[in-house]
Every structure is written in C-alpha cells, then in structure tokens.
Amino acid sequence: RSLRDRVQELYQFYLCTPPERMAEVMRKYNSSYLILEYKRCDFSPFMSDHYPELNCEKGERPWRDLFCPRAHTSPHFRLVFASAAFAVLELRSLEKVAKLVASRGGEEWQIDEFRVWKRMLDQCLRDEPRECVSRTAELAVMFLTKLHQEGVGTMLLDWVEKHGHDNGEAIYTRGRYLDYDLKRTSEAGRLYSQAADLLPNSPVALREYLMWLDLEASDEAGLKRLLRPRRYRKGTKKSLLELEDPLLACEAAVTVKQLLKDNDWGDELWAFAYENGVGTSCVKTNWQLLFETPFDETHSPWRHFADIFVHRKIRSQLVSSISSGIRFEQPRDRYSWGLEGVFNRTQP
C-alpha cells in the first residue's frame, strides 16, 4: 500500500473512530503505545476521503464521540501518562480486554469520571509526587481553557487542590487560571502569595505576585514587604539579581526606583534587564516610565543590529504555548555560543 494510504489509516484517531477499530489498526502494525496530542483532541477541520463514515463535524456529533475521549475510557487502552500536551495510552491484550468488558457489564465509562484517571494518577503520585501534581494542574487547566471540557477539568483540578496544598507550582497554576480565565483576581492574589512563599527563588511566581500587587491590588505596603527583603541574599533566598531573570528585573526596577526610592538598586536591576532583555516588551514598555525619550527614537534598526550581532544583548528564551513554564525554570548553566570550544579542542 502507498504511504498515503497508511497515513490515512493511522489518522483515524483524529476522527469519530471506535476505539476497537483503532486497536485493530495498532495490532496490525505491532504497535503497543499510542500518543495523543491534546491540541488535536477536538473536531478536525480536515475530513478523510478514505474513511468518510468516520468523519464528524462540530455541532453534528458531541465531543465525547471523538476517538480521543473514547480512547481514555475504552477497555482496549490503559492511560499511562498525561500532561497538558499529550496522553500516552497502552494497548491492552485481547485477554485483558475481554476480562474488562465482562467486569464492566456493558457499562460505558465517561472521561469526566475519576475512575478513568485514578490508576494513572495514583501511579504518578507514587513515582514523582511533586511533578505529578503540578503537571496535572496544567492538564486540568488545559481541559478547561483549550478543550472547554468543564467536567474533566474541574474533576482534575479538585484532585490537584486535594493533593497540592503545599505545591507552589500547582498553586501558581490554579491562581493564574482564576486570574486570567475566570477574572477572580482577589482569589488569585491569595494563591499568588502562597506560591511566592513556597517558591521563593521562582522568577515566574515572584513576577506574577509583584505585578498583581502593583496592577490589581495597588498594595504599596505589600510591594514593600515583597521587595525589600530581596535586596540581598538571605539564607537560601537569593536576591532578585541573583535569580538572573530579565523580566523579573525589568518589572521590579520601576517599583524599586519609584516606590522604594532606591535608585542604586533600581539602576542595577534595570541594567541587568536591559542587558539581557532589550528585545522584550517589558523593557520597551517600562522605558517610557523611566526615560523622557521614547524607546523607538533611541533604538534605531542599526542599534538593534548592533545589540544582536555586536553586543549580543538579545537573549533567546524558551516559552511554552501550553503552560506558564514555571515547572521548567530550574537554574541551568548558560550555553556558550562562542567558537572557542572549536579552536581549543585538543587533537587526539
């Protein structure tokens, strides 16, 4: 068969395909695992010309008829891993399928039932408790905001709240959902505060709480309590500069200079933010608060060219389209893009 025919056969998992049919395809190709992208766990704008009987459009069939949600509940598959990006399902043997079908007595499980997720959540909670809870928080928010499946998202978020009372990453994710999606800003502030306390060296958590205190609460006393102790390192709590985050330094610099009246510290923060984040929207926005001359008038195209290729001030940053990135901000050594390693290599 042609490659196109095989691709069309495998792409049945984007349609309203019965799980048992996809299981047959997997057994045909000796496949044991299936990875489902959650961003494709919705109605596809593309129809199959090879399998028109499996096509389904939004509004004509309910979301639960798609293969993706049905695979989560099918006796043919076992959910072994899930994040906000994808799910991993293992194909069960025919013997196990027969036993499960018999034990369920013809009852159809639904994806928003906790029993669908229980085994996977119990396993990951044993293997990696901190990562499991924070990852599931992002998974829950994805179901709520991207796939708009309130039943699944709320059930998972309830589980996160039960198991993540001391998990700063999960608490931050819940706060951000309340803030940006539900517009419940006062509740979000309480969670931002908890996250900042639990993650004192997290630039993401500190920056979010700083901005909430400034823009939403207008809490000058709270801003002072947050910032003043971070002028210098104290025990395991690093100073703001030691966190080496240009966005945090950029947001803090203006408040430090205008509210705390500490121009020396503010200048240090701004110098770091400008040196390492001159291309960010924060530097461009806050420039207007600190200098009379507009940013664009002092930064010509040739200035940008020099910043990139001569001064190397433009720093690349990895961002995620499915999460805030708070789970991936652990300190890492900077990568050197220089050529000295090539010329200094010892010949064998």
CSV table of C-alpha atoms in Angstrom, one decimal, residues 24-327:
chain,number,residue,atom,x,y,z
A,24,GLU,CA,-7.1,-3.4,15.3
A,25,VAL,CA,-5.0,-0.9,13.3
A,26,MET,CA,-2.4,-0.8,16.1
A,27,ARG,CA,-2.2,-4.6,16.3
A,28,LYS,CA,-1.8,-4.8,12.5
A,29,TYR,CA,1.3,-2.6,12.8
A,30,ASN,CA,2.5,-4.3,16.0
A,31,SER,CA,2.2,-1.1,18.0
A,32,SER,CA,1.9,-1.1,21.8
A,33,TYR,CA,1.5,2.6,22.6
A,34,LEU,CA,-0.4,5.5,21.2
A,35,ILE,CA,0.4,9.2,21.8
A,36,LEU,CA,-2.5,11.6,21.5
A,37,GLU,CA,-1.8,15.3,21.2
A,38,TYR,CA,-4.5,17.1,23.2
A,39,LYS,CA,-4.4,20.1,20.9
A,40,ARG,CA,-5.8,17.6,18.3
A,41,CYS,CA,-8.3,16.2,20.8
A,42,ASP,CA,-11.1,18.2,19.1
A,43,PHE,CA,-13.0,18.3,15.9
A,44,SER,CA,-10.7,18.4,12.9
A,45,PRO,CA,-11.4,20.8,10.0
A,46,PHE,CA,-10.0,18.1,7.7
A,47,MET,CA,-12.2,15.2,6.5
A,48,SER,CA,-11.0,11.8,5.5
A,49,ASP,CA,-11.7,10.7,1.9
A,50,HIS,CA,-10.6,7.1,2.7
A,51,TYR,CA,-12.9,6.7,5.7
A,52,PRO,CA,-15.9,9.1,5.2
A,53,GLU,CA,-18.1,7.1,7.5
A,54,LEU,CA,-15.8,8.2,10.4
A,55,ASN,CA,-15.9,11.9,9.7
A,56,CYS,CA,-17.7,14.1,12.2
A,57,GLU,CA,-18.1,17.8,12.4
A,58,LYS,CA,-18.6,20.1,15.4
A,59,GLY,CA,-22.3,20.6,16.1
A,60,GLU,CA,-23.3,17.4,14.4
A,61,ARG,CA,-21.8,15.0,17.0
A,62,PRO,CA,-20.9,15.5,20.7
A,63,TRP,CA,-17.3,15.8,21.7
A,64,ARG,CA,-17.4,12.5,23.5
A,65,ASP,CA,-17.9,10.7,20.2
A,66,LEU,CA,-14.3,11.6,19.1
A,67,PHE,CA,-11.8,8.8,19.3
A,68,CYS,CA,-9.6,10.8,21.8
A,69,PRO,CA,-12.0,11.0,24.7
A,70,ARG,CA,-13.4,7.5,24.0
A,71,ALA,CA,-9.9,6.0,24.0
A,72,HIS,CA,-9.4,7.3,27.6
A,73,THR,CA,-12.4,5.2,28.7
A,74,SER,CA,-12.1,2.2,26.4
A,75,PRO,CA,-11.2,-1.3,27.8
A,76,HIS,CA,-8.8,-1.6,24.8
A,77,PHE,CA,-6.4,1.1,26.2
A,78,ARG,CA,-4.8,1.9,29.5
A,79,LEU,CA,-3.9,5.5,30.3
A,80,VAL,CA,-0.3,5.5,31.5
A,81,PHE,CA,0.7,9.2,31.3
A,82,ALA,CA,-0.9,12.6,30.7
A,83,SER,CA,0.3,16.2,30.6
A,84,ALA,CA,-1.2,19.4,29.1
A,85,ALA,CA,0.4,18.5,25.8
A,86,PHE,CA,-0.3,14.8,25.3
A,87,ALA,CA,-1.5,11.5,26.7
A,88,VAL,CA,0.2,8.1,26.4
A,89,LEU,CA,-2.1,5.0,26.1
A,90,GLU,CA,-1.0,1.4,26.2
A,91,LEU,CA,-2.8,-1.2,24.1
A,92,ARG,CA,-4.2,-4.0,26.2
A,93,SER,CA,-4.0,-7.6,25.2
A,94,LEU,CA,-7.2,-9.2,23.9
A,95,GLU,CA,-7.4,-11.3,27.0
A,96,LYS,CA,-7.3,-8.3,29.3
A,97,VAL,CA,-9.9,-6.5,27.1
A,98,ALA,CA,-12.3,-9.5,27.4
A,99,LYS,CA,-11.9,-9.5,31.2
A,100,LEU,CA,-12.5,-5.8,31.5
A,101,VAL,CA,-15.6,-5.9,29.2
A,102,ALA,CA,-17.0,-8.6,31.4
A,103,SER,CA,-16.3,-6.8,34.6
A,104,ARG,CA,-17.9,-3.6,33.4
A,105,GLY,CA,-21.1,-5.4,32.5
A,106,GLY,CA,-21.7,-3.3,29.4
A,107,GLU,CA,-21.4,0.0,31.3
A,108,GLU,CA,-19.7,2.8,29.3
A,109,TRP,CA,-17.3,4.9,31.3
A,110,GLN,CA,-17.1,8.7,30.7
A,111,ILE,CA,-13.9,10.7,30.5
A,112,ASP,CA,-15.0,13.1,33.3
A,113,GLU,CA,-15.3,10.2,35.8
A,114,PHE,CA,-12.4,10.0,38.3
A,115,ARG,CA,-12.1,6.2,37.9
A,116,VAL,CA,-10.9,6.8,34.3
A,117,TRP,CA,-7.9,8.7,35.7
A,118,LYS,CA,-7.4,7.1,39.1
A,119,ARG,CA,-4.8,4.4,38.2
A,120,MET,CA,-2.6,6.8,36.3
A,121,LEU,CA,-2.8,9.5,39.0
A,122,ASP,CA,-2.1,7.0,41.8
A,123,GLN,CA,1.0,5.7,39.9
A,124,CYS,CA,2.5,9.1,39.1
A,125,LEU,CA,1.8,10.3,42.7
A,126,ARG,CA,3.9,7.4,44.0
A,127,ASP,CA,6.6,7.8,41.4
A,128,GLU,CA,7.0,11.6,41.3
A,129,PRO,CA,4.7,13.4,43.7
A,130,ARG,CA,5.7,17.0,43.1
A,131,GLU,CA,5.9,16.8,39.3
A,132,CYS,CA,2.6,14.7,39.2
A,133,VAL,CA,0.5,17.3,41.0
A,134,SER,CA,1.9,20.4,39.2
A,135,ARG,CA,1.7,18.6,35.8
A,136,THR,CA,-1.9,17.6,36.5
A,137,ALA,CA,-2.8,21.2,37.4
A,138,GLU,CA,-1.7,22.2,33.9
A,139,LEU,CA,-3.6,19.3,32.4
A,140,ALA,CA,-6.8,20.4,34.2
A,141,VAL,CA,-6.5,24.0,33.1
A,142,MET,CA,-5.9,22.8,29.5
A,143,PHE,CA,-9.2,20.8,29.6
A,144,LEU,CA,-10.9,23.9,31.0
A,145,THR,CA,-9.5,26.6,28.7
A,146,LYS,CA,-8.4,24.8,25.4
A,147,LEU,CA,-10.9,21.9,25.0
A,148,HIS,CA,-13.6,23.6,27.1
A,149,GLN,CA,-14.5,20.4,28.9
A,150,GLU,CA,-15.5,21.7,32.3
A,151,GLY,CA,-16.4,18.3,33.8
A,152,VAL,CA,-12.9,16.8,33.2
A,153,GLY,CA,-11.0,20.0,34.1
A,154,THR,CA,-13.0,20.6,37.3
A,155,MET,CA,-12.6,17.0,38.5
A,156,LEU,CA,-8.8,17.1,37.9
A,157,LEU,CA,-8.5,20.5,39.5
A,158,ASP,CA,-10.3,19.2,42.6
A,159,TRP,CA,-7.8,16.4,42.8
A,160,VAL,CA,-4.9,18.9,42.5
A,161,GLU,CA,-6.3,21.0,45.3
A,162,LYS,CA,-6.6,18.0,47.5
A,163,HIS,CA,-3.0,16.8,46.9
A,164,GLY,CA,-1.2,20.0,46.2
A,165,HIS,CA,-1.8,22.2,49.2
A,166,ASP,CA,2.0,22.7,49.6
A,167,ASN,CA,2.9,22.5,45.9
A,168,GLY,CA,3.9,26.0,44.8
A,169,GLU,CA,3.8,25.2,41.1
A,170,ALA,CA,0.3,23.8,41.3
A,171,ILE,CA,-0.9,26.7,43.4
A,172,TYR,CA,0.5,29.2,41.0
A,173,THR,CA,-1.2,27.4,38.1
A,174,ARG,CA,-4.5,27.5,39.9
A,175,GLY,CA,-4.1,31.2,40.7
A,176,ARG,CA,-3.2,32.0,37.1
A,177,TYR,CA,-6.4,30.2,35.9
A,178,LEU,CA,-8.5,32.2,38.4
A,179,ASP,CA,-6.8,35.4,37.4
A,180,TYR,CA,-6.6,35.3,33.6
A,181,ASP,CA,-9.5,33.0,32.7
A,182,LEU,CA,-12.1,33.4,35.4
A,183,LYS,CA,-11.2,37.1,36.3
A,184,ARG,CA,-11.4,36.2,40.0
A,185,THR,CA,-8.5,38.4,40.8
A,186,SER,CA,-8.8,38.6,44.6
A,187,GLU,CA,-8.8,34.8,45.0
A,188,ALA,CA,-5.9,34.7,42.5
A,189,GLY,CA,-3.9,37.1,44.7
A,190,ARG,CA,-4.1,34.8,47.7
A,191,LEU,CA,-2.8,31.9,45.6
A,192,TYR,CA,0.0,34.0,44.1
A,193,SER,CA,1.1,34.9,47.6
A,194,GLN,CA,1.2,31.3,48.7
A,195,ALA,CA,3.1,30.3,45.5
A,196,ALA,CA,5.7,33.1,46.1
A,197,ASP,CA,6.2,31.9,49.7
A,198,LEU,CA,6.6,28.3,48.7
A,199,LEU,CA,8.8,29.1,45.7
A,200,PRO,CA,11.0,32.0,47.0
A,201,ASN,CA,13.5,31.5,44.1
A,202,SER,CA,11.0,31.2,41.3
A,203,PRO,CA,11.2,34.3,39.0
A,204,VAL,CA,7.8,33.4,37.5
A,205,ALA,CA,6.0,33.2,40.8
A,206,LEU,CA,7.6,36.3,42.2
A,207,ARG,CA,7.0,38.3,39.0
A,208,GLU,CA,3.3,37.4,38.9
A,209,TYR,CA,2.8,38.3,42.5
A,210,LEU,CA,4.7,41.5,42.1
A,211,MET,CA,2.5,42.5,39.1
A,212,TRP,CA,-0.7,41.5,40.9
A,213,LEU,CA,0.2,43.7,43.9
A,214,ASP,CA,1.0,46.6,41.7
A,215,LEU,CA,-1.7,46.5,39.0
A,216,GLU,CA,-4.6,44.7,40.6
A,217,ALA,CA,-4.3,45.3,44.3
A,218,SER,CA,-2.4,48.7,44.3
A,219,ASP,CA,-0.9,47.4,47.5
A,220,GLU,CA,2.2,49.6,48.2
A,221,ALA,CA,2.7,48.0,51.6
A,222,GLY,CA,2.6,44.5,50.1
A,223,LEU,CA,5.1,45.6,47.4
A,224,LYS,CA,7.5,46.8,50.1
A,225,ARG,CA,7.2,43.6,52.1
A,226,LEU,CA,7.8,41.6,49.0
A,227,LEU,CA,10.8,43.5,47.6
A,228,ARG,CA,12.8,44.9,50.5
A,229,PRO,CA,14.0,41.5,51.8
A,230,ARG,CA,15.2,40.6,48.3
A,231,ARG,CA,17.8,43.3,48.0
A,232,TYR,CA,20.4,40.8,49.2
A,233,ARG,CA,20.6,37.1,49.6
A,234,LYS,CA,19.3,35.8,52.9
A,235,GLY,CA,20.0,32.1,53.6
A,236,THR,CA,18.7,30.1,50.7
A,237,LYS,CA,16.6,33.0,49.4
A,238,LYS,CA,18.5,34.6,46.5
A,239,SER,CA,18.5,38.3,45.8
A,240,LEU,CA,16.4,39.4,42.8
A,241,LEU,CA,19.5,40.0,40.8
A,242,GLU,CA,20.9,36.5,41.6
A,243,LEU,CA,17.7,35.0,40.1
A,244,GLU,CA,19.0,36.3,36.7
A,245,ASP,CA,15.6,36.8,35.2
A,246,PRO,CA,15.4,39.9,32.9
A,247,LEU,CA,11.6,40.0,33.0
A,248,LEU,CA,11.5,40.0,36.8
A,249,ALA,CA,14.3,42.5,37.0
A,250,CYS,CA,12.5,44.7,34.5
A,251,GLU,CA,9.2,44.7,36.4
A,252,ALA,CA,10.9,45.2,39.8
A,253,ALA,CA,13.2,48.0,38.7
A,254,VAL,CA,10.5,50.6,38.2
A,255,THR,CA,8.8,49.8,41.6
A,256,VAL,CA,12.2,49.8,43.4
A,257,LYS,CA,13.0,53.2,41.9
A,258,GLN,CA,9.6,54.9,42.3
A,259,LEU,CA,8.2,53.3,45.4
A,260,LEU,CA,11.2,52.2,47.5
A,261,LYS,CA,13.2,55.3,46.2
A,262,ASP,CA,16.3,53.0,46.0
A,263,ASN,CA,17.9,54.4,42.8
A,264,ASP,CA,21.1,52.4,43.1
A,265,TRP,CA,19.3,49.0,43.4
A,266,GLY,CA,16.8,50.1,40.7
A,267,ASP,CA,19.6,51.0,38.4
A,268,GLU,CA,21.3,47.6,38.9
A,269,LEU,CA,18.0,45.8,38.2
A,270,TRP,CA,17.4,47.9,35.1
A,271,ALA,CA,20.9,47.5,33.8
A,272,PHE,CA,20.5,43.7,34.0
A,273,ALA,CA,17.1,43.8,32.4
A,274,TYR,CA,18.3,46.0,29.6
A,275,GLU,CA,21.5,44.0,29.0
A,276,ASN,CA,19.7,40.7,28.9
A,277,GLY,CA,16.2,41.6,27.7
A,278,VAL,CA,16.4,44.7,25.5
A,279,GLY,CA,14.2,43.0,23.0
A,280,THR,CA,11.4,42.2,25.4
A,281,SER,CA,8.1,44.1,25.6
A,282,CYS,CA,8.7,44.8,29.3
A,283,VAL,CA,11.8,46.8,28.6
A,284,LYS,CA,10.1,48.7,25.8
A,285,THR,CA,7.0,49.4,28.0
A,286,ASN,CA,8.9,50.4,31.1
A,287,TRP,CA,11.4,52.5,29.2
A,288,GLN,CA,8.6,55.1,29.0
A,289,LEU,CA,8.3,55.2,32.8
A,290,LEU,CA,12.0,55.9,33.4
A,291,PHE,CA,13.2,58.0,30.4
A,292,GLU,CA,11.8,61.0,28.6
A,293,THR,CA,13.0,60.0,25.2
A,294,PRO,CA,10.7,57.3,23.6
A,295,PHE,CA,12.3,53.9,23.2
A,296,ASP,CA,12.0,53.8,19.4
A,297,GLU,CA,13.7,57.1,19.0
A,298,THR,CA,16.8,55.9,20.8
A,299,HIS,CA,16.8,52.4,19.3
A,300,SER,CA,17.2,52.6,15.5
A,301,PRO,CA,17.3,49.5,13.3
A,302,TRP,CA,21.1,49.8,13.3
A,303,ARG,CA,21.0,49.9,17.1
A,304,HIS,CA,19.0,46.7,17.1
A,305,PHE,CA,21.5,45.1,14.7
A,306,ALA,CA,24.4,46.1,17.0
A,307,ASP,CA,22.6,44.7,20.0
A,308,ILE,CA,22.2,41.3,18.3
A,309,PHE,CA,25.4,40.8,16.5
A,310,VAL,CA,28.0,43.1,18.3
A,311,HIS,CA,26.9,43.5,21.9
A,312,ARG,CA,24.9,40.2,21.9
A,313,LYS,CA,22.2,41.7,24.2
A,314,ILE,CA,19.3,39.8,22.6
A,315,ARG,CA,18.8,36.7,24.6
A,316,SER,CA,16.7,33.7,23.4
A,317,GLN,CA,14.1,32.4,25.8
A,318,LEU,CA,12.1,29.2,25.6
A,319,VAL,CA,8.4,29.7,26.2
A,320,SER,CA,5.5,27.2,26.2
A,321,SER,CA,2.2,27.6,24.4
A,322,ILE,CA,0.5,25.2,26.9
A,323,SER,CA,1.8,26.3,30.3
A,324,SER,CA,3.4,29.2,32.1
A,325,GLY,CA,6.8,27.5,32.2
A,326,ILE,CA,7.0,27.5,35.9
A,327,ARG,CA,7.8,23.8,36.0
